[in-house]
C-alpha cells in the first residue's frame, strides 16, 4: 500500500489549495498565500523607504558638509593653530619692543655724552675743525643706529616643530594588489596572484604591482607552503 503525503500549509497545516513559494521554499493555503504576498509588499515598501531615505541623506550631505565631524576637527585645528600663531606673534612683539627700548636708551646715553662735550667746548670756545668733523660723524652714526638698529634681526626657527600640519586622505580596507616583478628563481602564476620559489637559490625577491604614497591599506596574503628552515620578510620600500 502506497501512502501519498499531502502538502500542508506552513501556517495553518491545512491541505486545501496549497501554493509553493519558490523563493522561501514554504507552502501556503489560498488564504495565507495572500497574506504572504502582503508581507512581501510591505517588505518592498520598507526597501523603498530605505532607498528614499538614503537619497535624501545624500542630497542633504551637500548642504550640511560643514557639520561633518571631520570638518569640525579641521576647524578646531585651525583655531588652535591661529591661537598659537597669535601667541607667538605677541611674544615676538614684546621681545622687539624690549630690544628697541634698550637700543633707544643706549643711543640716548651716547647722545648725552656728546651733548656734554658740545656744551663744555662751546662755553670754553675750545674746539677745532677736527672736533667738529668727529662730532658730526658720531651724530650721523647714532642717527643711522636709531633708524636701522643693526643688533635687532628676525629669523625663523626651522628645527622647531610648533605647528603640526593636518592632512585629509582617503582610506581603503582592501587592496587588490598582485605580484609583478621577481628574481629569476621566483615564478609568478595565476595572473599575478601566486608567487612560487623553485628553490634553486638561497634567497629570492618578489614585488607588488601597485605603489602607495598616502592612505591606509590592507593587503591580504597567504603562505601555502614553506619549509621549516627558511624565513620570509615583508617590507615597504
GROMACS .gro file of C-alpha atoms in nm:
model
  237
    1UNK     CA    1   0.000   0.000   0.000
    2UNK     CA    2   0.138   0.335  -0.103
    3UNK     CA    3   0.073   0.644   0.108
    4UNK     CA    4   0.064   0.981  -0.065
    5UNK     CA    5   0.185   1.259   0.160
    6UNK     CA    6  -0.025   1.571   0.127
    7UNK     CA    7   0.143   1.908   0.134
    8UNK     CA    8   0.019   2.124   0.418
    9UNK     CA    9   0.014   2.498   0.464
   10UNK     CA   10   0.308   2.607   0.681
   11UNK     CA   11   0.078   2.846   0.867
   12UNK     CA   12  -0.245   2.655   0.937
   13UNK     CA   13  -0.141   2.297   0.846
   14UNK     CA   14  -0.432   2.261   0.602
   15UNK     CA   15  -0.406   2.092   0.265
   16UNK     CA   16  -0.674   2.292   0.084
   17UNK     CA   17  -0.547   2.460  -0.233
   18UNK     CA   18  -0.182   2.489  -0.136
   19UNK     CA   19   0.076   2.701  -0.322
   20UNK     CA   20   0.453   2.673  -0.315
   21UNK     CA   21   0.676   2.979  -0.288
   22UNK     CA   22   0.990   2.911  -0.490
   23UNK     CA   23   1.185   3.186  -0.308
   24UNK     CA   24   1.135   3.093   0.058
   25UNK     CA   25   1.055   2.725  -0.013
   26UNK     CA   26   0.741   2.745   0.200
   27UNK     CA   27   0.388   2.618   0.130
   28UNK     CA   28   0.072   2.825   0.184
   29UNK     CA   29  -0.300   2.771   0.151
   30UNK     CA   30  -0.520   3.006  -0.053
   31UNK     CA   31  -0.575   3.236   0.243
   32UNK     CA   32  -0.222   3.253   0.367
   33UNK     CA   33  -0.065   3.292   0.024
   34UNK     CA   34  -0.250   3.624   0.006
   35UNK     CA   35  -0.108   3.721   0.345
   36UNK     CA   36   0.237   3.613   0.230
   37UNK     CA   37   0.209   3.837  -0.075
   38UNK     CA   38   0.101   4.124   0.151
   39UNK     CA   39   0.409   4.067   0.367
   40UNK     CA   40   0.627   4.079   0.057
   41UNK     CA   41   0.457   4.401  -0.045
   42UNK     CA   42   0.529   4.553   0.297
   43UNK     CA   43   0.893   4.445   0.275
   44UNK     CA   44   0.911   4.607  -0.068
   45UNK     CA   45   0.773   4.931   0.079
   46UNK     CA   46   1.035   4.910   0.353
   47UNK     CA   47   1.314   4.872   0.096
   48UNK     CA   48   1.179   5.170  -0.100
   49UNK     CA   49   1.167   5.377   0.221
   50UNK     CA   50   1.529   5.293   0.298
   51UNK     CA   51   1.620   5.385  -0.060
   52UNK     CA   52   1.438   5.719  -0.042
   53UNK     CA   53   1.592   5.798   0.298
   54UNK     CA   54   1.942   5.729   0.168
   55UNK     CA   55   1.882   5.952  -0.135
   56UNK     CA   56   1.759   6.229   0.093
   57UNK     CA   57   2.063   6.195   0.320
   58UNK     CA   58   2.290   6.200   0.015
   59UNK     CA   59   2.122   6.518  -0.109
   60UNK     CA   60   2.139   6.686   0.231
   61UNK     CA   61   2.507   6.599   0.271
   62UNK     CA   62   2.598   6.860   0.010
   63UNK     CA   63   2.444   7.134   0.222
   64UNK     CA   64   2.545   7.012   0.568
   65UNK     CA   65   2.905   6.912   0.496
   66UNK     CA   66   3.012   7.186   0.736
   67UNK     CA   67   2.856   6.978   1.015
   68UNK     CA   68   3.066   6.670   0.936
   69UNK     CA   69   3.269   6.557   1.242
   70UNK     CA   70   3.595   6.570   1.043
   71UNK     CA   71   3.511   6.923   0.928
   72UNK     CA   72   3.471   7.021   1.293
   73UNK     CA   73   3.812   6.868   1.369
   74UNK     CA   74   3.967   7.078   1.091
   75UNK     CA   75   3.801   7.391   1.230
   76UNK     CA   76   3.931   7.312   1.579
   77UNK     CA   77   4.282   7.256   1.440
   78UNK     CA   78   4.259   7.591   1.260
   79UNK     CA   79   4.153   7.775   1.575
   80UNK     CA   80   4.428   7.617   1.784
   81UNK     CA   81   4.689   7.690   1.516
   82UNK     CA   82   4.577   8.051   1.475
   83UNK     CA   83   4.579   8.098   1.853
   84UNK     CA   84   4.930   7.955   1.875
   85UNK     CA   85   5.048   8.182   1.592
   86UNK     CA   86   4.884   8.480   1.764
   87UNK     CA   87   5.059   8.397   2.092
   88UNK     CA   88   5.398   8.362   1.921
   89UNK     CA   89   5.347   8.688   1.730
   90UNK     CA   90   5.255   8.869   2.052
   91UNK     CA   91   5.568   8.734   2.223
   92UNK     CA   92   5.779   8.846   1.926
   93UNK     CA   93   5.627   9.197   1.954
   94UNK     CA   94   5.708   9.213   2.325
   95UNK     CA   95   6.065   9.099   2.263
   96UNK     CA   96   6.106   9.353   1.983
   97UNK     CA   97   5.970   9.637   2.197
   98UNK     CA   98   6.208   9.544   2.476
   99UNK     CA   99   6.509   9.535   2.243
  100UNK     CA  100   6.412   9.863   2.076
  101UNK     CA  101   6.369  10.028   2.416
  102UNK     CA  102   6.712   9.907   2.527
  103UNK     CA  103   6.860  10.025   2.198
  104UNK     CA  104   6.698  10.367   2.234
  105UNK     CA  105   6.829  10.404   2.588
  106UNK     CA  106   7.180  10.315   2.468
  107UNK     CA  107   7.168  10.582   2.195
  108UNK     CA  108   7.025  10.836   2.441
  109UNK     CA  109   7.315  10.770   2.676
  110UNK     CA  110   7.571  10.820   2.397
  111UNK     CA  111   7.394  11.134   2.281
  112UNK     CA  112   7.405  11.275   2.634
  113UNK     CA  113   7.782  11.224   2.637
  114UNK     CA  114   7.815  11.416   2.310
  115UNK     CA  115   7.585  11.688   2.444
  116UNK     CA  116   7.811  11.738   2.746
  117UNK     CA  117   8.118  11.761   2.522
  118UNK     CA  118   7.950  12.014   2.293
  119UNK     CA  119   7.832  12.227   2.585
  120UNK     CA  120   8.172  12.226   2.754
  121UNK     CA  121   8.379  12.304   2.445
  122UNK     CA  122   8.134  12.566   2.320
  123UNK     CA  123   8.135  12.753   2.650
  124UNK     CA  124   8.513  12.737   2.659
  125UNK     CA  125   8.534  12.825   2.290
  126UNK     CA  126   8.790  12.548   2.263
  127UNK     CA  127   8.730  12.324   1.961
  128UNK     CA  128   8.885  12.258   1.625
  129UNK     CA  129   8.771  12.156   1.278
  130UNK     CA  130   8.870  11.802   1.360
  131UNK     CA  131   8.644  11.808   1.667
  132UNK     CA  132   8.352  11.935   1.460
  133UNK     CA  133   8.406  11.665   1.197
  134UNK     CA  134   8.423  11.390   1.460
  135UNK     CA  135   8.107  11.513   1.632
  136UNK     CA  136   7.920  11.518   1.300
  137UNK     CA  137   8.034  11.163   1.225
  138UNK     CA  138   7.927  11.047   1.571
  139UNK     CA  139   7.585  11.214   1.536
  140UNK     CA  140   7.535  11.065   1.189
  141UNK     CA  141   7.630  10.721   1.319
  142UNK     CA  142   7.383  10.748   1.608
  143UNK     CA  143   7.113  10.860   1.365
  144UNK     CA  144   7.165  10.553   1.146
  145UNK     CA  145   7.163  10.325   1.450
  146UNK     CA  146   6.839  10.483   1.567
  147UNK     CA  147   6.663  10.435   1.232
  148UNK     CA  148   6.803  10.091   1.148
  149UNK     CA  149   6.933   9.910   1.455
  150UNK     CA  150   7.186   9.653   1.338
  151UNK     CA  151   7.168   9.445   1.656
  152UNK     CA  152   6.798   9.355   1.609
  153UNK     CA  153   6.707   9.090   1.349
  154UNK     CA  154   6.423   8.848   1.275
  155UNK     CA  155   6.477   8.482   1.197
  156UNK     CA  156   6.263   8.168   1.172
  157UNK     CA  157   6.344   7.859   1.375
  158UNK     CA  158   6.343   7.579   1.118
  159UNK     CA  159   6.426   7.298   1.362
  160UNK     CA  160   6.136   7.369   1.597
  161UNK     CA  161   5.811   7.192   1.507
  162UNK     CA  162   5.542   7.406   1.668
  163UNK     CA  163   5.266   7.362   1.411
  164UNK     CA  164   5.160   7.011   1.313
  165UNK     CA  165   5.006   7.008   0.962
  166UNK     CA  166   4.674   6.836   0.909
  167UNK     CA  167   4.623   6.616   0.603
  168UNK     CA  168   4.295   6.479   0.468
  169UNK     CA  169   4.323   6.143   0.292
  170UNK     CA  170   4.103   5.853   0.190
  171UNK     CA  171   4.149   5.510   0.344
  172UNK     CA  172   4.087   5.171   0.189
  173UNK     CA  173   4.042   4.850   0.382
  174UNK     CA  174   4.144   4.622   0.097
  175UNK     CA  175   4.382   4.649  -0.194
  176UNK     CA  176   4.363   4.425  -0.500
  177UNK     CA  177   4.738   4.414  -0.532
  178UNK     CA  178   4.927   4.135  -0.706
  179UNK     CA  179   5.282   4.025  -0.774
  180UNK     CA  180   5.465   4.197  -1.059
  181UNK     CA  181   5.847   4.181  -1.052
  182UNK     CA  182   6.051   3.890  -0.919
  183UNK     CA  183   6.402   3.746  -0.918
  184UNK     CA  184   6.493   3.462  -1.154
  185UNK     CA  185   6.411   3.185  -0.906
  186UNK     CA  186   6.056   3.314  -0.847
  187UNK     CA  187   5.770   3.221  -1.080
  188UNK     CA  188   5.460   3.442  -1.089
  189UNK     CA  189   5.148   3.237  -1.158
  190UNK     CA  190   4.769   3.273  -1.181
  191UNK     CA  191   4.768   3.621  -1.328
  192UNK     CA  192   4.998   3.764  -1.062
  193UNK     CA  193   4.823   3.630  -0.754
  194UNK     CA  194   5.066   3.345  -0.681
  195UNK     CA  195   5.446   3.358  -0.641
  196UNK     CA  196   5.641   3.031  -0.632
  197UNK     CA  197   6.008   2.982  -0.540
  198UNK     CA  198   6.175   2.696  -0.729
  199UNK     CA  199   6.437   2.653  -0.456
  200UNK     CA  200   6.743   2.699  -0.679
  201UNK     CA  201   6.880   2.992  -0.479
  202UNK     CA  202   6.912   3.059  -0.107
  203UNK     CA  203   6.702   3.372  -0.134
  204UNK     CA  204   6.454   3.537  -0.369
  205UNK     CA  205   6.266   3.861  -0.413
  206UNK     CA  206   5.919   3.948  -0.540
  207UNK     CA  207   5.746   4.286  -0.552
  208UNK     CA  208   5.387   4.401  -0.571
  209UNK     CA  209   5.230   4.573  -0.870
  210UNK     CA  210   5.082   4.880  -0.700
  211UNK     CA  211   5.253   5.178  -0.539
  212UNK     CA  212   5.126   5.360  -0.232
  213UNK     CA  213   5.203   5.710  -0.106
  214UNK     CA  214   4.913   5.810   0.119
  215UNK     CA  215   4.625   5.636   0.289
  216UNK     CA  216   4.579   5.312   0.483
  217UNK     CA  217   4.559   4.979   0.301
  218UNK     CA  218   4.510   4.615   0.391
  219UNK     CA  219   4.682   4.360   0.167
  220UNK     CA  220   4.565   4.001   0.216
  221UNK     CA  221   4.818   3.723   0.161
  222UNK     CA  222   4.854   3.355   0.240
  223UNK     CA  223   5.161   3.132   0.271
  224UNK     CA  224   5.052   2.797   0.129
  225UNK     CA  225   5.380   2.608   0.170
  226UNK     CA  226   5.714   2.689   0.333
  227UNK     CA  227   5.999   2.474   0.461
  228UNK     CA  228   6.084   2.497   0.830
  229UNK     CA  229   6.445   2.610   0.778
  230UNK     CA  230   6.352   2.914   0.565
  231UNK     CA  231   6.231   3.258   0.663
  232UNK     CA  232   6.034   3.534   0.494
  233UNK     CA  233   6.049   3.913   0.521
  234UNK     CA  234   5.773   4.158   0.423
  235UNK     CA  235   5.878   4.519   0.379
  236UNK     CA  236   5.796   4.857   0.230
  237UNK     CA  237   6.042   5.034   0.000
   0.00000   0.00000   0.00000
